[in-house]
XYZ file of C-alpha atoms in Angstrom:
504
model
C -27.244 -103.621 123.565
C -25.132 -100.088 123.790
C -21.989 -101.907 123.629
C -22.959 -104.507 121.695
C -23.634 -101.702 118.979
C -20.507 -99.867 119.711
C -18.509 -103.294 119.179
C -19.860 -103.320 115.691
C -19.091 -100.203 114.870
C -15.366 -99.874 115.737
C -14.871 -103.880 114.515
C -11.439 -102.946 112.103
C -11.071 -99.561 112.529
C -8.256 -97.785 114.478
C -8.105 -94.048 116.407
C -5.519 -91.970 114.312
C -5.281 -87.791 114.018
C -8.119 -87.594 116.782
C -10.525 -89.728 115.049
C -12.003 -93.171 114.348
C -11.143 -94.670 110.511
C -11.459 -97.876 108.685
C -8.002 -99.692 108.829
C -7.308 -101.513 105.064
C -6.083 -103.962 107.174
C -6.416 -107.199 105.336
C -6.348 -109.930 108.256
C -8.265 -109.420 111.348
C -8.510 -111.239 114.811
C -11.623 -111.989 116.061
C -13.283 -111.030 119.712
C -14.986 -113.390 121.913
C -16.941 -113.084 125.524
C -15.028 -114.886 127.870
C -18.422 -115.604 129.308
C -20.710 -116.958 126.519
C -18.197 -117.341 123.303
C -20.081 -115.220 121.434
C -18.051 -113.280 118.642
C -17.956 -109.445 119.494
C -16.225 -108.227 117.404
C -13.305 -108.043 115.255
C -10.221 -105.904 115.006
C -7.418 -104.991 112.352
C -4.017 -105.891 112.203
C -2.722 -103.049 110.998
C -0.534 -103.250 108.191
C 3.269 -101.140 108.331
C 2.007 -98.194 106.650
C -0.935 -97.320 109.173
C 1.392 -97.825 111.732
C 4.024 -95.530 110.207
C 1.448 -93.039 109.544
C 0.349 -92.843 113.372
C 3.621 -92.598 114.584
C 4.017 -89.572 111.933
C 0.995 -88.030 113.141
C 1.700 -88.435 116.809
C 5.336 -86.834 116.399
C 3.483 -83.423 114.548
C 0.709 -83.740 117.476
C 3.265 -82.791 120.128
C 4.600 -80.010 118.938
C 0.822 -78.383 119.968
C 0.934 -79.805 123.459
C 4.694 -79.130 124.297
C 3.498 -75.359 124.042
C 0.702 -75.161 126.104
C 1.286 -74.029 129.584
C 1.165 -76.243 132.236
C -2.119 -74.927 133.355
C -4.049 -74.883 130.241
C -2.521 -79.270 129.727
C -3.867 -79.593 133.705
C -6.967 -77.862 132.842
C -8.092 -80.253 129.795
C -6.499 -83.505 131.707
C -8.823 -82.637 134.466
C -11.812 -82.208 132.346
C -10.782 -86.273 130.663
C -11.068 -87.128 134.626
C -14.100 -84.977 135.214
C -15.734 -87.130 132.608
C -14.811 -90.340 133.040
C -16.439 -89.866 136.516
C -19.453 -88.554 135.075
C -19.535 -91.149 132.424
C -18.064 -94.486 133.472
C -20.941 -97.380 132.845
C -20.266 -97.566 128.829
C -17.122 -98.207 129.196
C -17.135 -100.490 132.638
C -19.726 -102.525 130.361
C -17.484 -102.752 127.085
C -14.724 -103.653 129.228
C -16.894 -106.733 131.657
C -17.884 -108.101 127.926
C -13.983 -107.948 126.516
C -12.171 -109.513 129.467
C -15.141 -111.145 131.753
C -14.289 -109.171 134.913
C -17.300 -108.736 137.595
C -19.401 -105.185 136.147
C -18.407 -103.666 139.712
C -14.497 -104.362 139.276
C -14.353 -103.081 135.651
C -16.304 -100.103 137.399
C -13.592 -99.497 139.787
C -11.082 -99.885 137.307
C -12.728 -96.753 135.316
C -12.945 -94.463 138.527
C -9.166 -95.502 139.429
C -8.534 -94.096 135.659
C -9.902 -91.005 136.657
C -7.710 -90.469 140.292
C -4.089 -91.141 138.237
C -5.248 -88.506 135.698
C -5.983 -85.690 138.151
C -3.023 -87.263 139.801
C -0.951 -86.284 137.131
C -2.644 -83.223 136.203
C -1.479 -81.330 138.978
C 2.194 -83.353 139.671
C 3.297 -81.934 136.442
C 2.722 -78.358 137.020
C 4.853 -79.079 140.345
C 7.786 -81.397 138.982
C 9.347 -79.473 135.817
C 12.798 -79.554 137.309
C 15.190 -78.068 140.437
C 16.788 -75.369 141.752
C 20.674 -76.142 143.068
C 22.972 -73.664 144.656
C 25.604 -72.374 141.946
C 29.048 -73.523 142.558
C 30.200 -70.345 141.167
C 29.185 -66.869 142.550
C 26.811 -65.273 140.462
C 25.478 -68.213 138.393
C 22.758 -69.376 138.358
C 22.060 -73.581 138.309
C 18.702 -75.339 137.981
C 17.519 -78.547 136.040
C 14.218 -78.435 133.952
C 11.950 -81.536 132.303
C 11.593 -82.020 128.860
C 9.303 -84.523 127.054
C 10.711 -87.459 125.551
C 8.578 -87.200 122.602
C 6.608 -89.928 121.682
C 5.621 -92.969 123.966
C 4.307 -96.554 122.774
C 2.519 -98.157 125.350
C 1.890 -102.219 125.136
C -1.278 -103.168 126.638
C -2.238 -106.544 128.764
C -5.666 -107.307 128.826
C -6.385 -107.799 133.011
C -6.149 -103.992 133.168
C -6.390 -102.188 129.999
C -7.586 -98.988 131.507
C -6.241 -98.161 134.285
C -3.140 -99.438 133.087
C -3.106 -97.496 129.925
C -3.605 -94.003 132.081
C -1.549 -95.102 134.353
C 1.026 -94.599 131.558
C -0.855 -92.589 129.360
C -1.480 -89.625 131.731
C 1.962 -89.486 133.064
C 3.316 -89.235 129.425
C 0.911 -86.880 128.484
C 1.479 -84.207 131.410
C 5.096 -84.719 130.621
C 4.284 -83.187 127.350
C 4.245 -86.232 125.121
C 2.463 -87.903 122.525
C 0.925 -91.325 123.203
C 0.523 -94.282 120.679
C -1.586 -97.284 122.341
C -0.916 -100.740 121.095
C -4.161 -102.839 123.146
C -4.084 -106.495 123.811
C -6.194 -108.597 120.992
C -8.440 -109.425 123.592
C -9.719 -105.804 124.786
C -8.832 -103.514 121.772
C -12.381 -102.954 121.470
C -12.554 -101.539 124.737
C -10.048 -99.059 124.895
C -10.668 -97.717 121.295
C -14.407 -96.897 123.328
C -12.318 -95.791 125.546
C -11.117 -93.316 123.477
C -14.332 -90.820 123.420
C -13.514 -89.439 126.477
C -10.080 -87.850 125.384
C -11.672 -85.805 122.454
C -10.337 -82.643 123.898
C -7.092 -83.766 123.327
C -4.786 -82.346 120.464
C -5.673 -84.375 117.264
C -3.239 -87.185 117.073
C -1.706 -86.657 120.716
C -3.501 -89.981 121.479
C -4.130 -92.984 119.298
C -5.065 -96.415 118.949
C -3.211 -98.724 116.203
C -4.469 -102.555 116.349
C -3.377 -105.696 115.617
C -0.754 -108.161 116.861
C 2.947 -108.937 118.137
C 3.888 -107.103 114.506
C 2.496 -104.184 115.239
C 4.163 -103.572 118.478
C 7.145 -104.643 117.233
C 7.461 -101.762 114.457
C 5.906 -99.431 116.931
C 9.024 -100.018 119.541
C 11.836 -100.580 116.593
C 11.112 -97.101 114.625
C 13.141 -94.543 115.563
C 10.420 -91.886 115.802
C 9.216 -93.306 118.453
C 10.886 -92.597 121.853
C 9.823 -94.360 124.612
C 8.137 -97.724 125.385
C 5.998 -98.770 128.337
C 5.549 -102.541 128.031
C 3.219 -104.702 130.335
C 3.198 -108.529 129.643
C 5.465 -111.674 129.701
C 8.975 -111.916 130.956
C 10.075 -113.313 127.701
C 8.213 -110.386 125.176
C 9.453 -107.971 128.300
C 13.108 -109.210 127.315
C 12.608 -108.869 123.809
C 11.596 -105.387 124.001
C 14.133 -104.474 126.749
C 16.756 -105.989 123.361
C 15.348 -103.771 121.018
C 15.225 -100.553 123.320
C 18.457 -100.600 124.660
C 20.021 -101.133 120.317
C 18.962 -97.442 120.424
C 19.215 -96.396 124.538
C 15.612 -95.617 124.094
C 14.110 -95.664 127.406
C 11.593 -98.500 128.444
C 9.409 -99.104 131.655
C 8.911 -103.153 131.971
C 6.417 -104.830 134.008
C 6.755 -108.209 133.590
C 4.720 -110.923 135.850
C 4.986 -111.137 139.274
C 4.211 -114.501 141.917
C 3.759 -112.839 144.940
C 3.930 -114.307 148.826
C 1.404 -114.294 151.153
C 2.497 -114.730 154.723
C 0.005 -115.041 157.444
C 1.562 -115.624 161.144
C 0.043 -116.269 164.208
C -0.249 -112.994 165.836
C -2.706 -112.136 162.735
C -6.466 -111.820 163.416
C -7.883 -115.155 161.592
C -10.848 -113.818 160.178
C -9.146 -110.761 158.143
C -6.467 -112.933 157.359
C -8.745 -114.894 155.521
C -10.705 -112.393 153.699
C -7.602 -110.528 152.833
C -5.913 -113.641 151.386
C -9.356 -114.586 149.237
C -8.934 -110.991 147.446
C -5.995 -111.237 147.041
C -5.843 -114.520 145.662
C -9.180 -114.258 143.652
C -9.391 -110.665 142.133
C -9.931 -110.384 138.652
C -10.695 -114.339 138.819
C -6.522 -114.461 139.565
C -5.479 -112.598 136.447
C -3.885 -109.773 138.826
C 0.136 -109.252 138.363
C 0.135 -108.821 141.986
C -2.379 -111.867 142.850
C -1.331 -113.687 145.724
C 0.059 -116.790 144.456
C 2.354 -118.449 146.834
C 1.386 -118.817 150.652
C 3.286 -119.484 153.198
C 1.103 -119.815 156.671
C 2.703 -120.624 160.040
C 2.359 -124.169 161.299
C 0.284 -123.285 164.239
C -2.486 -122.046 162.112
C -2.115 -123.618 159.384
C -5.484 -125.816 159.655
C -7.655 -123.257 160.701
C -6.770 -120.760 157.998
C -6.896 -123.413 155.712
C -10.546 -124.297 156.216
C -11.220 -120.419 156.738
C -10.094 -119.777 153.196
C -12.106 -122.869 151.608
C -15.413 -121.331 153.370
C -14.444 -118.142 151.942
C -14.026 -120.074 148.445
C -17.094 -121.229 148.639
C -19.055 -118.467 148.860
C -17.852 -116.750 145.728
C -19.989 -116.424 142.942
C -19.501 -117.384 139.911
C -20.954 -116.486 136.501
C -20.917 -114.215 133.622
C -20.011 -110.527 135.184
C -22.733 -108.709 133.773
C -25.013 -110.508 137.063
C -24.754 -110.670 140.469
C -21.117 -112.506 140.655
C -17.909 -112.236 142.412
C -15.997 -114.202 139.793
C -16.204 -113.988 135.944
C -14.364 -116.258 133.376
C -10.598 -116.523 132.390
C -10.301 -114.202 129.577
C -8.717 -116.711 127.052
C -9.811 -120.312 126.555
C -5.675 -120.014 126.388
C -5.476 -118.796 129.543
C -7.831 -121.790 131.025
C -5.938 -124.288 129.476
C -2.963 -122.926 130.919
C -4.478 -122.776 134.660
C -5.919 -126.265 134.410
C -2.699 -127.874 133.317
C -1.045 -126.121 136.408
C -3.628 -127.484 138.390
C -3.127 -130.838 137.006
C 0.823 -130.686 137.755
C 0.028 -129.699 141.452
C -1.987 -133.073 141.917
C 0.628 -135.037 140.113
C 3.088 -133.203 142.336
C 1.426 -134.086 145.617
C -0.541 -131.218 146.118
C -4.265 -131.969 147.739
C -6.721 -130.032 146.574
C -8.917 -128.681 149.286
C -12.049 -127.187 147.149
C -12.428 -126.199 143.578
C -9.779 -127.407 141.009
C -12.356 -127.928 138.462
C -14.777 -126.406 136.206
C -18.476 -124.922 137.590
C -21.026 -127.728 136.741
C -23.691 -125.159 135.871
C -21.795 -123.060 133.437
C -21.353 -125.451 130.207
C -20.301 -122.286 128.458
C -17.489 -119.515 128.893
C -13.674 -119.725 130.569
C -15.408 -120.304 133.396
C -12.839 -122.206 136.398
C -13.707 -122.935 140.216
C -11.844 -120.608 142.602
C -9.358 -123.155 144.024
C -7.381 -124.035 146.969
C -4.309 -126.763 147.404
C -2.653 -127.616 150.599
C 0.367 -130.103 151.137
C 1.962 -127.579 148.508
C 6.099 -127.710 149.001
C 8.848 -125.222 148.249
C 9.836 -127.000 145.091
C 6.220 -127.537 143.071
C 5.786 -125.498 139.729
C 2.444 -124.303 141.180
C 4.918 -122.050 143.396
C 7.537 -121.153 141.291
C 5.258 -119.815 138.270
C 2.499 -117.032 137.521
C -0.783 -119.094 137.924
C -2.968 -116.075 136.244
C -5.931 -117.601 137.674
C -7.911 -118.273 141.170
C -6.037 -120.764 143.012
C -3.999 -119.986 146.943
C -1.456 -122.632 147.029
C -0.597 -123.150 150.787
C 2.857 -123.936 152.071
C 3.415 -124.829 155.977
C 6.509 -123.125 157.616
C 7.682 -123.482 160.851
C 8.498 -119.768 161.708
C 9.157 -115.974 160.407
C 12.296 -116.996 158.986
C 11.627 -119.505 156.663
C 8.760 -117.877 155.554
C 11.050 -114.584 154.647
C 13.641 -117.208 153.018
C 10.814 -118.952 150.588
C 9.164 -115.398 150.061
C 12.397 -114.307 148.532
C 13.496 -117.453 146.770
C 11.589 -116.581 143.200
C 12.945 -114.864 140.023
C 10.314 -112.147 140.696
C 9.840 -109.340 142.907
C 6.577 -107.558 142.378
C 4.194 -107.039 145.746
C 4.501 -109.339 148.822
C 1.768 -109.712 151.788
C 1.895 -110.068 155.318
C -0.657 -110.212 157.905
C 1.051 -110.081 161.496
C 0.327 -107.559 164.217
C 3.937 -108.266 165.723
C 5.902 -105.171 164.271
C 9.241 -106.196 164.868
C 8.189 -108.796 161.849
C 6.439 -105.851 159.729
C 9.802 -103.990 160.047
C 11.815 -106.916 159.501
C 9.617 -107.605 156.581
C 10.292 -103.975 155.059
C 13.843 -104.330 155.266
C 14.136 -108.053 154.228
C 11.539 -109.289 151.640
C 12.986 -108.688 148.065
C 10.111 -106.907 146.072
C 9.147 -103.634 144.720
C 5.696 -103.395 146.861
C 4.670 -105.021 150.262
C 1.448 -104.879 151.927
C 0.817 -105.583 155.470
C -2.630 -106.032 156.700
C -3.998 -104.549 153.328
C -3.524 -106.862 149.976
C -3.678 -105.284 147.045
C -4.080 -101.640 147.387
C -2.251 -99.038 145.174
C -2.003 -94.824 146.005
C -1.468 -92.767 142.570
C 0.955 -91.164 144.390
C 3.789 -93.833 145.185
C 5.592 -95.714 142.870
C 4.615 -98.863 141.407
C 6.898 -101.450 140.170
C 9.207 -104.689 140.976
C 12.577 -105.985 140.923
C 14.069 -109.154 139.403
C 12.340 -110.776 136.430
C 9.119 -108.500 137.309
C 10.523 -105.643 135.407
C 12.198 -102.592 135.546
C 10.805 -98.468 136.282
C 7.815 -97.524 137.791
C 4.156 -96.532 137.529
C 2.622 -93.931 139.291
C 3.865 -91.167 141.597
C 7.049 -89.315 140.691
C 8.910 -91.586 139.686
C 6.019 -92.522 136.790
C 6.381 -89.280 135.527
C 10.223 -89.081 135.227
C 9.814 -92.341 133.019
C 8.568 -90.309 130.220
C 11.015 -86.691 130.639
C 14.557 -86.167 130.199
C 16.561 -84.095 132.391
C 18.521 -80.997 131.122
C 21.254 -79.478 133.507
C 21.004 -75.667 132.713
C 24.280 -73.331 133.779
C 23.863 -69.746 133.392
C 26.199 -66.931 133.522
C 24.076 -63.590 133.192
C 27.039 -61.333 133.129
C 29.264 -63.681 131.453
C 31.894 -62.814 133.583
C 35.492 -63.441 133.425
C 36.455 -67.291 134.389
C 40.030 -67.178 134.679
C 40.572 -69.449 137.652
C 39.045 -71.952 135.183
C 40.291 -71.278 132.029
C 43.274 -71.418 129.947
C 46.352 -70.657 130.202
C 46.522 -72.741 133.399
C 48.848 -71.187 135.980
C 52.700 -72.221 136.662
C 51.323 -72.726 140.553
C 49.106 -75.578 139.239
C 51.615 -77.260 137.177
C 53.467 -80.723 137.651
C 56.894 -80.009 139.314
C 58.883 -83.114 139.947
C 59.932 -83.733 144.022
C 63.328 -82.611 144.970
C 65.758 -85.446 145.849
């Protein structure tokens, strides 16, 4: 009942100036388990004035971090790591009753917190700027990292975790403050999550509730100065409008619908597995799910029929027990998924297994993992973000068309390919139009190389270097130490270098 009890205690409150307090917010939005819709909780939407206030806070909070040494900000992020390692089952629990994930995913998602933080622990001590060889003798020319000052980072609720120190961490080692806007849906969660940065500056992290308002003041004032968004294309637009009215920098990740092409020179029986995670992780609500496949014609039955044994063995249930698949996190977010599945039949599409709802769950967001074949180019099922367990299957008759179909989408998050032919890995690494692309291996990420898409997926990137530059300026630095005389540069300008008009 430790979460449970931890719900009821942060129900409307909100993490400002290093601490938990009441918000006077006057509406709240309730909580529900995804897997037995129970209430959990409630949280606060915060009215202007809170929000104000944090932001206020946050901006005197830096000025404490920005002069620390790099060491002595490495040192404490490492210790937030070391504890999270140490400490990981509250919060894996609070997070499996929030948003309905399996207990050994939300696990996973608390250790991969702790590898970005070290991650960006150390890359900050390393990346604080260049050295360049002056263009003048006896200069001396170098760049250097500043902070942008204070980040607001939007929250979805698939990955609320690793997502936020994804961001979070690189911000902070660049010598930010953070304020965290969560999803409705797992707000609970991360204010939990909170505990484990106490040895943070007060105020250099915080927590403000509540919905699409709050965000929207957070990203509009201008004390705040930088946004990381994750979310919808449309709200991903919207705050892409109101960032660039100021040129304040934003990092947008913004849906994905990702290929999956298996060819015949793949080994079946990984194929198969591979294309189950990747199409069923996180019961589908994965930005980088698998969503649209596109299997060669030769083997095209047989992976079919692999894939609905594969299907079948999943296990579904309430993530708390022994289960590979929890519930959709919304009833929302079911009744999306079902009408998608709906359209697919209408469309032509033939389901294979699943398509329905589990007969022996009569409670919870609960949906069947789900496989269609007879799926064509032109179906919704493959032009949209399903956000839930379902591997459409498209024939194609070779490499080509499968690289033409992968790249005909607005988005351009991951792609997937199993082949062991390499000419078509390289081909694929050169040709498929995405920000990531896994062959043989669905679904991985490495802290240390950049995350991100093209297209309507978004623009930036998470993790590795380019993660942290999202949150510093660059400052070209010039200096003279004798200040010596600069006369082939300065005024008056010669007679030599003046206009004179061509003889005739």
């Amino acid at each position: 009942m430790a979460a449970l009890d931890d719900f009821a205690f942060l129900s409307g409150k909100i993490y400002v100036g290093g601490k938990y307090v009441a918000s006077r917010a006057s509406e709240r939005f309730d909580v529900i388990d995804p897997a037995t819709e129970d209430k959990l909780g409630s949280i606060a939407d915060c009215p202007d004035d809170e929000v104000d206030h944090a932001i206020d806070v946050a901006n005197d909070a830096r000025g404490v971090w920005m002069a620390m040494d790099a060491r002595s900000r490495a040192v404490i992020l490492h210790d937030i790591a070391s504890a999270l390692r140490q400490g990981s089952r509250p919060f894996a629990e609070c997070l499996t009753r929030e948003e309905g994930k399996p207990f050994k995913e939300s696990t996973d998602e608390v250790s991969w917190c702790a590898t970005a933080i070290d991650y960006y622990a150390e890359l900050a001590r390393h990346e604080t700027g260049r050295l360049a060889g002056a263009t003048v003798p006896g200069q001396f020319h170098f760049s250097v990292k500043e902070p942008l000052g204070t980040i607001v980072i939007i929250l979805p609720f698939n990955y609320p975790l690793v997502l936020l120190c994804w961001e979070a961490a690189a911000a902070l080692a660049g010598g930010n403050s953070v304020i965290i806007k969560p999803h409705e849906q797992t707000s609970l969660t991360t204010l939990k999550f909170m505990e484990v940065f106490a040895g943070l500056p007060a105020g250099l992290l915080q927590v403000v509730t509540g919905g699409a308002r709050v965000g929207q003041r957070l990203i509009a004032s201008p004390k705040t100065h930088g946004v990381a968004y994750t979310g919808s294309v449309a709200v991903g637009q919207a705050v892409a409008r109101t960032c660039a009215e100021s040129f304040k920098p934003s990092l947008i990740e913004a849906s994905g619908n990702d290929p999956f092409i298996v060819m015949p020179s793949a080994p079946l029986d990984m194929a198969v597995r591979g294309a189950a995670f990747a199409a069923y992780l996180n019961c589908g609500q994965v930005c980088t799910s698998a969503e649209r496949f596109y299997v060669h014609e030769d083997i095209h039955d047989a992976f079919v029929e692999g894939l609905v044994a594969e299907a079948r063995k999943l296990r579904i249930g309430n993530g708390l027990g022994a289960v590979d698949l929890g519930p959709l996190a919304t009833s929302r977010q079911r009744d999306r998924f079902e009408g998608l599945i709906a359209r697919a039949r209408q469309q032509g599409a033939k389901v294979e297994t699943g398509g329905g709802r589990p007969a022996a769950l009569n409670r919870g967001w609960f949906v069947e993992p789900t496989v269609l074949s007879g799926v064509t180019p032109d179906m919704e099922i493959l032009n949209e973000e399903p956000f839930g367990p379902v591997a459409p299957i498209c024939k194609v008759k070779s490499f080509d068309e499968a690289i033409t179909l992968a790249n005909r989408s607005r988005f351009g998050l991951g792609a997937n390919l199993y082949s062991l032919d390499m000419d078509e890995a390289f081909r694929a690494v050169r040709e498929i139009e995405s920000g990531i692309l896994w062959v043989n291996a669905p679904l991985l990420d490495n802290d240390a190389l950049p995350f991100g898409g093209r297209k309507l997926s978004g623009s930036g990137r998470q993790l590795g270097p380019e993660g942290l530059a999202q949150f510093q300026n660059t400052k070209f630095v010039m200096i003279d130490p004798k200040a010596s005389n600069q006369d082939f540069w300065w005024f008056p300008y010669s007679k030599a270098e003046s206009f004179e008009p061509a003889k005739s």
